[in-house]
Amino acid sequence: MSTNSGIQVLPAGVGYGIVIGIGGFFAALMLGVTYLQNRYTAYSTGQAEEFNTASRSVKPGLIAAGIVSSWTWSATLLTSSTFAYSYGICGPMWYGAMGTFQILLFALIAIKIKVKAPGAHTFPEIVMARHGKVAHATYLFNGLATNMLVGACLVLGGSQVVAALSGMNVYAACLLIPLVVAAYVIAGGLRSTFIADYTHTVILFIAIFVFGFSMYATSDIVGRLDPKFIPVPTLASIAHSNHSPTRFYDRLISASANMPIAKNYEGSYLTFRSVDGLVFAIDLLVAGFSTVWLDQAYWQRAIASRPETSVKAYIFGGIAWYGIPYGFATAMGLGCAALTSSPTFPTYPSPLSTAQNGSGLSSPATAIALLGRGGAGLMLLLLFMAVTSSTSAELIAVSSLLTFDIYKTYLKPNATSSQLVSISHAGIILYALVLAVFCSILNAVSVNLTWLLTVLGVIVGGASVPAGMVLLWPRMSTSATIFSPWIGLAFGLIAWFVTTSKRSGAINIDTTGDVTNAVAGNIASWAGGALVATLLTLLFPRRFESTDPTHIARSNKINSIPASEAPTPPSVVIHPETTTTTTTTTTTLDAEKSSPSSPIPTTNAVISFLETTHISPMDPVLAARSTRLAIAFNLLFLAVAIIAVPFSFFGASFVFSRAAFTGWLVVAMHIFLSVLLFLKKADPSARRRLVSERVSTAVQVVRKCELAKRLDS
């Protein structure tokens, strides 16, 4: 059937075609959109604020879609399935719950950004304004380290699977994926990543639904429904059918007997009582704090959002994302165990090897068993969409750190907007190349996606909670801000290596990646950073005070200026009968309500006004209401999705019955449909139609002006 132990079922040309061809298509599409935006709207990517923060004007629909897309890593699809295959039915729920909780918690930080630091571009800037340049360097290091590790999770995981399925050279994939994405990020900046995110997410959901319903409803092996009784498969028909879930259930019972899971109740795939699954959940919780609270990409989305809708965007995005790992991994991870005994399984009659499972090949193997070559091709497309959408967020995030936290802070404080954009472009290219080299090195030393995700919290977890405390706890001292990340890192490394040495007898890639060894380091790093930050603040409460006029001026800009000092908002109107421009003093509301025949062209004045408008601190009443909403959602989610439901199942020590498993599958698919509902609420189509109409009108007006000018000459 194939080579490479059955996994490679596609020629290398398919891999190159998806990476270069589809990547090139999206690059061309974003170039076209960016050209229209720059020529016919009030937002120019030639301005640093627009390029790096989207002029702080993005509405909640695109923010939510961007959160879903940027948090849907290749690891979301691959590792969630790996843990379903490794720990059974509990893996997908733990993955979805722990990941969503981080996004919901970040909603609290999003509020504080809008209230306390509305002029910031990056989170190390906020640290610098409050605690000086030593603290700034500490969090800049941790931010860049997080972006490198997250980027490696994305690109290395995707490259290894592309290489396994198609035979494409893994090093070529590591190089081409970030460079292809860099092409459209350079052209369109942060706003282009939001547009690409939404498009990618739509394609991603279509592919996920194909796999889900193939597994549950149409597969001859697992999910075939009897057309004589049920001509069209639906959720209701699946729930009441004696075919699909029953056959799936029987295969999982057989897999539990043939491949029992150690430390699972009765070795079953169908139990929530999994000790290693619970350990993995703790590991993921700590890693989630690091990959959200220290990832500039998430801070950048909060910065880019409108103040009044930032919390809503994170709540929508977090809850919408929950269904992706839960629904996808339930189908593809458990499906891998169920289909291992099928002749269509790519490694039949053997199960996946430890190395193949660690590289995230459980869901691709399921795709091949279900749909053959077509399934492998669809899986490649799905992974490419996930990898590129997340990588685009990392590219623009790192370029912002390099631009505002290195170039503007230490090299050229008075840099112009065009110079900052040029540095951002160079930063994107530099990060793409460095990431490609880093992923190639990791692949050469046999590091895989699962290892990276397992140990990520050890390396940067010590700084994650202190980074949030800088905004969330007003008493946070400068000593605590500076020293707690390094002390947390030391705690984590010591606990990680000592535990590995004592439990496994040796320290190498395999033993350090053991989930129990890694969780010791993760907890020590994360809890150590939080505890030390609290103790140092109480013991040494002094806060940084600057006498440098340059630092004071920049800090004031980051922390915003009083609304009374804001400049008078300019508005520029083009009249169809003339080529001259007239500047008037109108409000933003007037500009929004202006006639479509009078479009707003790109000008520095308009962009500067828009930036100033959204830089104003969030209204205190609105901030208090948003804070209560975010806290309520976090407490509700914690109580239900993290404590009540999973721990009730864990404590009950039972194996799912046939009826219970059928209901579980129905719930998994219903959550998928709920995701689509949230995306519909977040659908920017109405806004997109309005912008399209304005751009179309602007094109017509400019053409008339140019024609009139030629006639006059």
XYZ file of C-alpha atoms in Angstrom:
713
model
C 0.000 0.000 0.000
C 2.728 2.430 0.832
C 6.168 2.969 2.096
C 7.521 4.345 5.354
C 5.770 1.683 7.447
C 2.463 2.381 5.723
C 2.154 6.073 6.632
C 3.515 7.529 3.392
C 0.669 7.137 0.915
C 1.141 10.309 -1.161
C 3.926 11.348 -3.537
C 6.276 14.120 -2.475
C 4.769 16.389 -5.137
C 1.503 16.561 -3.184
C 3.332 17.816 -0.100
C 5.228 20.445 -2.075
C 2.062 21.370 -3.945
C 0.091 22.043 -0.766
C 2.895 23.938 0.970
C 3.961 26.051 -2.021
C 0.807 26.119 -4.128
C -1.823 26.820 -1.480
C 0.617 28.967 0.462
C 1.278 30.983 -2.675
C -2.453 31.360 -3.309
C -3.038 32.820 0.146
C -0.023 35.094 -0.254
C -1.427 36.431 -3.556
C -4.886 36.838 -2.015
C -3.547 38.812 0.938
C -1.418 40.964 -1.366
C -4.550 41.879 -3.305
C -6.570 42.634 -0.173
C -3.721 44.719 1.246
C -3.429 46.701 -2.000
C -7.127 47.566 -1.892
C -6.917 48.463 1.795
C -3.934 50.764 1.306
C -5.365 52.487 -1.761
C -9.011 52.902 -0.877
C -9.434 52.823 2.935
C -8.208 54.841 5.893
C -5.792 52.111 7.040
C -2.294 51.944 5.566
C 0.140 49.119 6.292
C 2.885 51.693 5.702
C 2.141 52.973 9.204
C 3.652 51.119 12.185
C 0.475 51.299 14.266
C -1.610 49.746 11.490
C 0.999 47.126 10.620
C 1.576 45.941 14.206
C -1.725 46.696 15.994
C -4.294 47.025 13.144
C -4.887 50.582 14.433
C -6.494 49.021 17.540
C -9.779 48.913 15.658
C -10.550 45.219 15.038
C -14.073 44.160 15.980
C -14.843 41.089 18.123
C -15.763 38.831 15.190
C -12.310 38.815 13.663
C -10.634 38.800 17.089
C -12.606 35.679 18.086
C -11.852 33.984 14.753
C -8.191 34.933 15.182
C -8.099 33.446 18.688
C -9.664 30.192 17.476
C -7.267 30.046 14.556
C -4.082 30.995 16.417
C -4.853 28.537 19.273
C -5.610 25.762 16.756
C -2.035 24.635 16.365
C -0.989 21.521 14.575
C -0.564 20.320 18.187
C -4.271 20.941 18.800
C -5.120 18.436 16.092
C -2.168 16.075 16.394
C -1.381 16.023 20.114
C -4.999 15.985 21.281
C -5.467 12.881 19.111
C -2.206 11.437 20.435
C -3.445 11.756 24.002
C -6.834 10.275 23.119
C -4.969 7.323 21.627
C -2.603 7.150 24.631
C -5.009 7.772 27.533
C -8.455 7.055 26.141
C -11.691 8.990 26.214
C -10.537 11.468 28.882
C -7.747 12.937 26.713
C -9.890 15.099 24.386
C -11.922 16.639 27.228
C -8.850 17.421 29.318
C -7.149 19.013 26.295
C -10.156 21.161 25.426
C -10.859 22.205 29.021
C -7.305 23.206 29.941
C -6.706 25.095 26.706
C -9.991 26.993 26.863
C -9.422 27.981 30.488
C -6.238 29.856 29.499
C -8.085 31.906 26.883
C -10.908 32.765 29.282
C -8.399 33.789 31.973
C -6.620 36.002 29.458
C -9.846 37.973 29.056
C -9.025 39.488 32.467
C -5.639 40.622 31.168
C -7.282 42.030 28.030
C -9.408 44.309 30.240
C -6.387 45.502 32.213
C -4.505 46.295 28.998
C -7.348 48.570 27.883
C -7.588 50.196 31.321
C -3.954 50.510 32.432
C -1.817 50.332 29.276
C -3.948 51.203 26.226
C -0.957 52.645 24.375
C 1.204 49.521 24.564
C 2.314 47.515 21.545
C 3.814 44.537 23.422
C 3.695 43.077 26.931
C 7.438 43.741 27.650
C 6.674 47.421 26.959
C 4.124 47.330 29.784
C 6.721 45.754 32.086
C 9.287 48.404 31.136
C 6.878 51.278 31.826
C 6.220 49.933 35.337
C 9.487 48.284 36.374
C 12.349 49.547 34.171
C 14.714 48.084 31.610
C 16.135 45.191 33.661
C 12.641 43.780 34.103
C 11.963 44.583 30.456
C 14.942 42.490 29.325
C 13.773 39.591 31.517
C 10.317 39.412 29.958
C 11.593 40.142 26.472
C 13.786 37.035 26.778
C 10.887 34.935 28.036
C 8.584 36.287 25.341
C 11.031 35.475 22.551
C 11.751 32.045 24.080
C 8.024 31.304 24.191
C 7.565 32.369 20.581
C 10.465 30.156 19.499
C 9.075 27.131 21.336
C 5.515 27.750 20.156
C 6.730 28.291 16.592
C 8.668 25.034 16.815
C 5.539 23.205 18.026
C 3.717 24.534 14.974
C 6.291 24.155 12.225
C 8.149 21.043 13.422
C 4.932 19.136 14.141
C 3.447 20.073 10.783
C 6.659 19.366 8.877
C 7.135 15.914 10.397
C 3.584 14.890 9.506
C 3.821 16.315 5.962
C 7.071 14.385 5.494
C 5.565 11.187 6.917
C 2.461 11.326 4.707
C 3.979 12.508 1.446
C 7.701 11.838 1.566
C 8.435 15.557 1.283
C 11.835 16.363 2.730
C 11.258 17.356 6.354
C 13.967 20.024 6.264
C 12.448 21.559 3.144
C 9.090 21.686 4.929
C 10.693 23.341 7.961
C 12.073 26.053 5.667
C 9.170 26.562 3.283
C 6.258 26.726 5.736
C 7.420 29.819 7.678
C 8.686 31.559 4.522
C 5.408 31.077 2.650
C 3.473 32.516 5.577
C 5.950 35.376 5.933
C 5.124 36.494 2.384
C 1.591 37.650 3.164
C 2.339 38.790 6.724
C 4.978 41.186 5.372
C 2.465 42.568 2.901
C -0.541 42.977 5.168
C 0.654 43.081 8.766
C -1.569 42.123 11.686
C -4.856 42.850 9.910
C -3.997 40.410 7.114
C -3.450 37.655 9.694
C -7.006 38.163 10.975
C -8.442 37.857 7.464
C -6.318 34.796 6.707
C -7.230 33.306 10.092
C -10.936 33.480 9.327
C -10.487 31.937 5.869
C -8.239 29.185 7.213
C -10.665 28.398 10.030
C -13.593 27.936 7.641
C -11.594 25.415 5.581
C -10.364 23.747 8.758
C -13.895 23.184 10.086
C -15.101 21.743 6.799
C -12.279 19.197 6.873
C -12.921 18.335 10.533
C -16.612 17.704 9.839
C -15.728 15.411 6.956
C -13.593 13.287 9.271
C -16.122 13.367 12.115
C -19.116 12.244 10.108
C -17.012 9.709 8.194
C -16.065 8.130 11.502
C -19.523 8.223 13.068
C -21.890 7.922 10.136
C -20.598 6.818 6.743
C -17.543 4.569 7.146
C -17.943 0.975 6.002
C -15.523 -0.052 8.746
C -16.751 1.926 11.747
C -19.577 4.299 10.990
C -21.818 2.996 8.232
C -25.486 3.732 8.859
C -28.069 1.526 7.154
C -29.480 3.669 4.295
C -32.615 1.498 4.233
C -33.611 2.943 7.591
C -31.698 6.231 7.731
C -31.139 7.760 4.290
C -29.465 10.928 5.612
C -27.143 10.641 8.641
C -27.863 13.203 11.336
C -26.961 13.602 14.979
C -30.363 12.263 15.978
C -30.005 9.257 13.670
C -26.572 8.475 15.090
C -27.948 8.596 18.615
C -30.727 6.099 17.839
C -28.894 3.847 15.381
C -27.746 0.329 16.227
C -24.929 0.591 13.715
C -22.273 3.291 13.925
C -21.532 3.919 17.621
C -22.110 0.246 18.410
C -19.433 -0.894 15.978
C -17.110 1.854 17.166
C -17.745 0.766 20.759
C -17.076 -2.894 19.989
C -13.782 -2.049 18.313
C -12.685 0.027 21.332
C -13.565 -2.836 23.685
C -11.429 -5.105 21.502
C -8.583 -2.551 21.460
C -8.733 -2.305 25.270
C -8.225 -6.075 25.483
C -5.442 -6.208 22.877
C -3.636 -2.936 23.747
C -4.558 -2.110 27.383
C -3.557 1.332 28.642
C -1.354 1.245 31.729
C -2.814 3.047 34.771
C -6.282 3.216 33.180
C -9.165 1.536 34.991
C -9.288 -2.029 33.606
C -6.839 -0.858 30.900
C -9.804 0.554 28.999
C -10.012 3.305 26.383
C -13.550 3.968 27.608
C -12.849 5.129 31.158
C -12.120 8.540 32.613
C -10.082 7.071 35.451
C -6.667 7.474 33.871
C -3.810 8.432 36.171
C -1.491 9.419 33.329
C -4.368 11.296 31.708
C -4.792 13.391 34.864
C -1.038 14.008 35.039
C -1.132 15.095 31.415
C -3.982 17.515 32.206
C -1.859 19.186 34.896
C 1.050 19.337 32.450
C -1.179 20.965 29.856
C -2.530 23.499 32.363
C 0.978 24.753 33.139
C 2.038 24.708 29.478
C -1.145 26.606 28.622
C -0.273 29.430 31.008
C 3.103 29.731 29.301
C 1.841 29.548 25.743
C -0.932 32.102 26.293
C 0.239 34.471 29.006
C 3.771 34.761 27.560
C 2.855 34.636 23.872
C 2.876 38.112 22.354
C 0.354 36.897 19.762
C -2.415 36.845 22.394
C -1.420 40.200 23.866
C -1.400 41.580 20.332
C -4.983 40.497 19.728
C -6.069 42.169 22.957
C -4.191 45.322 21.945
C -5.727 45.283 18.456
C -9.301 44.858 19.683
C -11.727 47.653 20.414
C -11.877 48.346 24.163
C -15.610 47.809 24.475
C -15.531 44.360 22.850
C -12.187 42.824 23.858
C -13.648 40.622 26.626
C -16.494 39.425 24.432
C -13.985 38.417 21.749
C -11.935 36.288 24.155
C -15.023 34.625 25.625
C -16.395 33.836 22.160
C -13.016 32.616 20.947
C -12.293 30.482 24.003
C -15.618 28.690 24.089
C -15.626 28.217 20.320
C -12.158 26.656 20.430
C -13.193 24.081 23.054
C -15.021 21.918 20.518
C -12.042 21.536 18.200
C -9.740 19.288 20.272
C -12.685 17.673 22.046
C -14.611 16.726 18.918
C -11.686 16.080 16.583
C -9.629 13.985 19.009
C -12.649 11.943 20.088
C -13.124 10.912 16.461
C -9.526 10.613 15.278
C -7.657 9.635 18.460
C -10.105 6.992 19.656
C -10.638 6.110 16.007
C -6.949 5.254 15.716
C -7.312 2.692 18.510
C -10.551 1.326 17.013
C -9.107 0.970 13.498
C -5.736 -0.544 14.446
C -7.146 -4.031 13.820
C -8.547 -3.070 10.417
C -6.698 -4.164 7.233
C -7.031 -0.582 5.964
C -4.928 0.742 8.860
C -1.573 1.879 7.403
C 0.602 -0.123 9.845
C -1.684 -3.203 10.013
C -1.326 -5.628 11.744
C 0.975 -3.654 14.051
C -0.119 -0.600 16.043
C 1.703 2.707 15.728
C 5.205 2.688 17.129
C 6.102 4.908 20.078
C 8.040 7.227 17.753
C 5.146 7.491 15.293
C 2.683 8.209 18.082
C 5.013 10.810 19.605
C 5.261 12.545 16.233
C 1.483 12.977 16.165
C 0.685 10.380 13.507
C -2.394 8.901 15.189
C -4.882 11.185 13.424
C -3.169 10.906 9.998
C -3.207 7.110 10.351
C -6.935 7.270 11.116
C -7.508 9.503 8.083
C -5.763 6.962 5.850
C -7.730 4.059 7.316
C -11.010 5.910 6.808
C -10.559 7.586 3.428
C -7.333 6.227 1.918
C -5.237 8.628 -0.138
C -8.038 11.170 -0.109
C -7.980 11.152 3.670
C -4.225 11.699 3.691
C -4.570 14.630 1.275
C -7.361 16.179 3.341
C -5.300 15.727 6.485
C -2.362 17.514 4.853
C -4.637 20.409 3.886
C -6.117 20.521 7.387
C -2.698 20.617 9.016
C -1.420 23.235 6.589
C -4.348 25.514 7.438
C -3.721 25.043 11.161
C 0.037 25.548 10.903
C -0.040 28.607 8.663
C -2.764 30.471 10.555
C -0.954 30.000 13.874
C 2.476 30.698 12.392
C 1.276 33.996 10.917
C 0.331 35.153 14.424
C 3.772 34.174 15.739
C 5.551 35.983 12.895
C 3.827 39.308 13.495
C 4.217 38.859 17.270
C 7.992 38.377 17.105
C 8.383 41.222 14.616
C 6.610 43.509 17.106
C 8.958 42.425 19.906
C 12.004 43.068 17.720
C 10.638 46.400 16.496
C 9.315 48.015 19.677
C 11.307 46.242 22.399
C 14.750 46.137 20.780
C 14.970 48.636 17.918
C 12.795 51.426 19.326
C 13.842 50.874 22.954
C 17.597 50.411 22.645
C 18.698 51.373 19.145
C 16.594 54.260 17.803
C 13.995 55.685 20.222
C 12.986 58.413 17.762
C 12.427 56.091 14.808
C 9.795 57.169 12.306
C 6.743 55.109 11.480
C 8.154 54.032 8.106
C 11.411 52.943 9.753
C 9.492 50.866 12.274
C 7.573 49.164 9.467
C 10.851 48.372 7.690
C 12.219 46.817 10.875
C 8.998 44.830 11.267
C 9.448 43.447 7.745
C 13.052 42.504 8.497
C 11.977 40.956 11.816
C 9.435 38.721 10.088
C 12.051 37.422 7.650
C 14.631 36.958 10.421
C 12.241 35.018 12.652
C 11.090 32.834 9.733
C 14.683 31.878 8.945
C 15.727 31.354 12.580
C 12.610 29.260 13.209
C 13.375 27.107 10.162
C 16.922 26.473 11.400
C 15.718 25.794 14.967
C 13.137 23.254 13.781
C 15.733 21.553 11.590
C 18.084 21.204 14.573
C 15.297 19.774 16.757
C 14.400 17.263 14.058
C 18.056 16.250 13.677
C 18.307 15.423 17.399
C 15.024 13.453 17.291
C 12.850 15.914 19.223
C 9.173 15.626 18.317
C 5.995 17.619 18.870
C 4.887 15.737 21.994
C 8.226 16.313 23.738
C 8.108 20.045 23.017
C 4.584 20.451 24.331
C 5.317 18.343 27.416
C 8.384 20.304 28.581
C 7.492 23.800 27.355
C 6.185 24.848 30.772
C 9.444 23.885 32.464
C 11.416 26.340 30.375
C 9.189 29.431 30.443
C 6.530 28.582 33.025
C 8.287 30.543 35.783
C 7.552 33.854 34.035
C 3.950 33.166 33.040
C 2.117 34.045 36.266
C 4.397 37.018 37.130
C 3.729 38.453 33.650
C 0.016 38.476 34.386
C 0.541 39.775 37.935
C 2.246 42.896 36.564
C -1.179 44.042 35.370
C -3.534 42.118 37.645
C -1.880 42.863 41.020
C -1.201 46.580 41.664
C 1.215 45.784 44.528
C 3.610 43.743 42.343
C 7.103 45.000 43.196
C 10.049 45.482 40.882
C 12.222 42.921 42.708
C 9.490 40.318 42.366
C 9.022 41.154 38.696
C 12.731 40.727 37.918
C 13.735 37.712 40.013
C 10.661 35.458 40.108
C 10.974 34.173 36.481
C 14.613 33.151 36.957
C 14.007 31.510 40.333
C 10.985 29.700 38.908
C 13.115 28.467 35.990
C 15.768 27.184 38.413
C 13.124 25.352 40.467
C 11.686 23.801 37.323
C 14.996 22.583 35.898
C 16.102 21.096 39.226
C 12.811 19.280 39.773
C 12.706 18.082 36.150
C 16.231 16.627 36.070
C 16.192 15.188 39.607
C 12.828 13.496 39.031
C 13.965 12.150 35.660
C 17.201 10.807 37.116
C 15.517 9.155 40.105
C 12.556 7.667 38.225
C 14.174 6.738 34.915
C 17.837 6.290 35.819
C 19.115 8.411 32.928
C 18.610 11.855 31.425
C 17.944 11.850 27.687
C 15.261 12.861 25.176
C 13.042 9.882 25.950
C 13.201 10.085 29.752
C 12.859 13.866 29.999
C 9.761 13.674 27.803
C 8.038 11.222 30.159
C 4.817 12.888 31.268
C 5.367 12.251 34.998
C 8.979 13.478 34.903
C 7.986 16.580 32.981
C 5.028 17.444 35.208
C 7.354 17.729 38.203
C 9.380 20.367 36.394
C 6.296 22.099 35.031
C 4.648 22.463 38.431
C 7.886 23.555 40.138
C 8.566 26.211 37.490
C 5.016 27.566 37.308
C 4.193 27.452 41.032
C 7.699 28.580 41.966
C 7.428 31.700 39.832
C 4.017 32.581 41.276
C 5.036 31.898 44.891
C 8.346 33.766 44.686
C 6.646 36.757 43.037
C 4.175 36.932 45.934
C 6.808 36.538 48.666
C 9.261 39.043 47.156
C 6.489 41.602 46.764
C 5.603 41.282 50.431
C 9.260 41.367 51.557
C 10.548 43.990 49.117
C 7.560 46.138 48.101
C 9.548 48.949 46.449
C 8.563 49.804 42.895
C 10.710 51.266 40.125
C 10.757 55.054 39.761
C 12.413 56.681 36.769
C 13.948 60.149 36.488
C 14.805 59.757 32.795
C 12.612 62.160 30.764
C 12.656 59.819 27.746
C 11.492 56.855 29.802
C 8.835 58.954 31.520
C 7.516 60.235 28.179
C 7.302 56.742 26.707
C 5.686 55.348 29.846
C 3.069 58.092 29.712
C 2.318 57.162 26.116
C 1.991 53.475 27.007
C -0.262 54.285 29.954
C -2.268 56.746 27.795
C -2.844 60.498 28.037
C -5.925 62.172 29.518
C -8.847 62.230 27.132
C -9.015 66.038 27.428
C -5.616 66.294 25.762
C -6.550 64.228 22.742
C -6.199 66.044 19.404
C -9.135 67.235 17.397
C -10.176 64.420 15.087
C -9.500 65.181 11.431
C -11.494 63.753 8.593
C -10.558 63.823 4.940
C -13.124 63.732 2.176
C -12.604 63.311 -1.566
C -15.183 65.040 -3.746
C -15.958 63.223 -6.986
C -15.838 66.382 -9.047
C -12.356 67.423 -7.955
C -8.987 65.878 -7.161
C -8.236 68.115 -4.181
C -8.747 67.083 -0.568
C -10.437 69.070 2.152
C -9.690 68.633 5.844
C -12.476 69.298 8.305
C -12.973 68.759 12.015
C -15.642 66.119 12.359
C -16.089 63.236 14.714
C -15.347 59.610 13.995
C -19.070 58.955 14.055
C -19.528 61.478 11.246
C -16.824 59.749 9.256
C -18.485 56.388 9.762
C -21.831 57.783 8.667
C -20.459 59.682 5.674
C -21.883 58.938 2.283
C -20.409 55.993 0.381
C -19.717 58.420 -2.449
C -17.218 60.198 -0.196
C -14.717 57.526 0.824
C -11.925 58.181 3.289
C -8.530 57.845 1.604
C -5.348 56.709 3.261
C -3.686 59.592 5.070
C -1.382 59.816 8.038
C -3.760 62.254 9.760
C -6.736 59.915 9.694
C -4.705 56.932 10.918
C -3.152 59.043 13.685
C -6.595 60.110 14.838
C -7.941 56.566 14.821
C -4.965 55.402 16.858
C -5.416 58.231 19.354
C -9.130 57.530 19.664
C -8.641 53.865 20.598
C -5.621 54.573 22.783
C -7.893 56.274 25.338
C -8.319 54.257 28.543
C -11.355 52.028 28.785
C -14.363 53.598 30.485
C -14.261 52.572 34.197
C -17.933 51.591 34.274
C -17.543 49.441 31.159
C -14.319 47.974 32.549
C -16.013 46.978 35.801
C -18.904 45.367 33.928
C -16.519 43.509 31.601
C -14.446 42.318 34.560
C -17.524 40.878 36.261
C -18.482 39.117 33.017
C -14.998 37.628 32.576
C -14.816 36.461 36.211
C -18.285 34.889 35.985
C -17.390 32.957 32.819
C -14.108 31.770 34.332
C -15.732 30.570 37.550
C -18.549 28.831 35.667
C -16.139 27.100 33.280
C -13.809 26.093 36.124
C -16.663 24.666 38.167
C -18.312 22.723 35.331
C -15.738 21.826 32.668
C -12.638 21.371 34.835
C -13.926 20.200 38.220
C -17.481 18.843 38.232
C -17.706 16.859 34.985
C -14.237 15.315 34.565
C -13.615 14.609 38.256
C -17.059 13.084 38.666
C -16.208 10.662 35.862
C -12.702 10.128 37.257
C -13.939 9.313 40.748
C -16.685 6.980 39.555
C -14.190 4.359 38.242
C -16.353 2.901 35.492
C -16.114 1.906 31.837
C -18.579 3.658 29.532
C -21.531 1.499 28.586
C -22.720 1.229 24.996
C -25.508 3.774 25.550
C -23.257 6.173 27.472
C -20.624 6.076 24.737
C -23.249 6.763 22.062
C -24.416 9.793 24.028
C -20.816 10.942 24.434
C -20.292 10.925 20.663
C -23.489 12.880 20.112
C -22.359 15.474 22.661
C -18.967 15.725 20.931
C -20.603 16.508 17.588
C -23.109 18.888 19.183
C -20.182 20.847 20.608
C -18.812 21.057 17.078
C -22.089 22.547 15.929
C -21.941 24.978 18.839
C -18.520 26.044 17.574
C -20.076 26.907 14.234
C -22.766 28.883 16.042
C -20.113 30.923 17.812
C -18.266 31.478 14.554
C -21.527 32.634 13.010
C -21.902 35.148 15.842
C -18.326 36.168 15.177
C -18.829 36.185 11.401
C -17.349 39.386 9.998
C -19.309 39.014 6.745
C -21.529 42.024 7.372
C -18.514 44.193 8.079
C -16.758 42.677 5.096
C -19.677 43.542 2.805
C -19.672 47.115 4.099
C -15.935 47.460 3.484
C -16.303 45.895 0.028
C -19.026 48.387 -0.859
C -16.875 51.287 0.312
C -13.835 50.021 -1.556
C -15.906 49.518 -4.706
C -17.309 53.041 -4.450
C -13.845 54.432 -3.779
C -12.481 52.720 -6.890
C -15.241 54.245 -9.009
C -14.668 57.723 -7.557
C -10.921 57.594 -8.077
C -11.386 56.393 -11.661
C -13.763 59.297 -12.336
C -11.241 61.703 -10.834
C -8.429 60.287 -12.941
C -10.590 60.433 -16.058
C -11.546 64.047 -15.342
C -7.897 64.911 -14.808
C -6.907 63.384 -18.145
C -9.720 65.231 -19.921
C -8.654 68.527 -18.338
C -5.070 68.006 -19.462
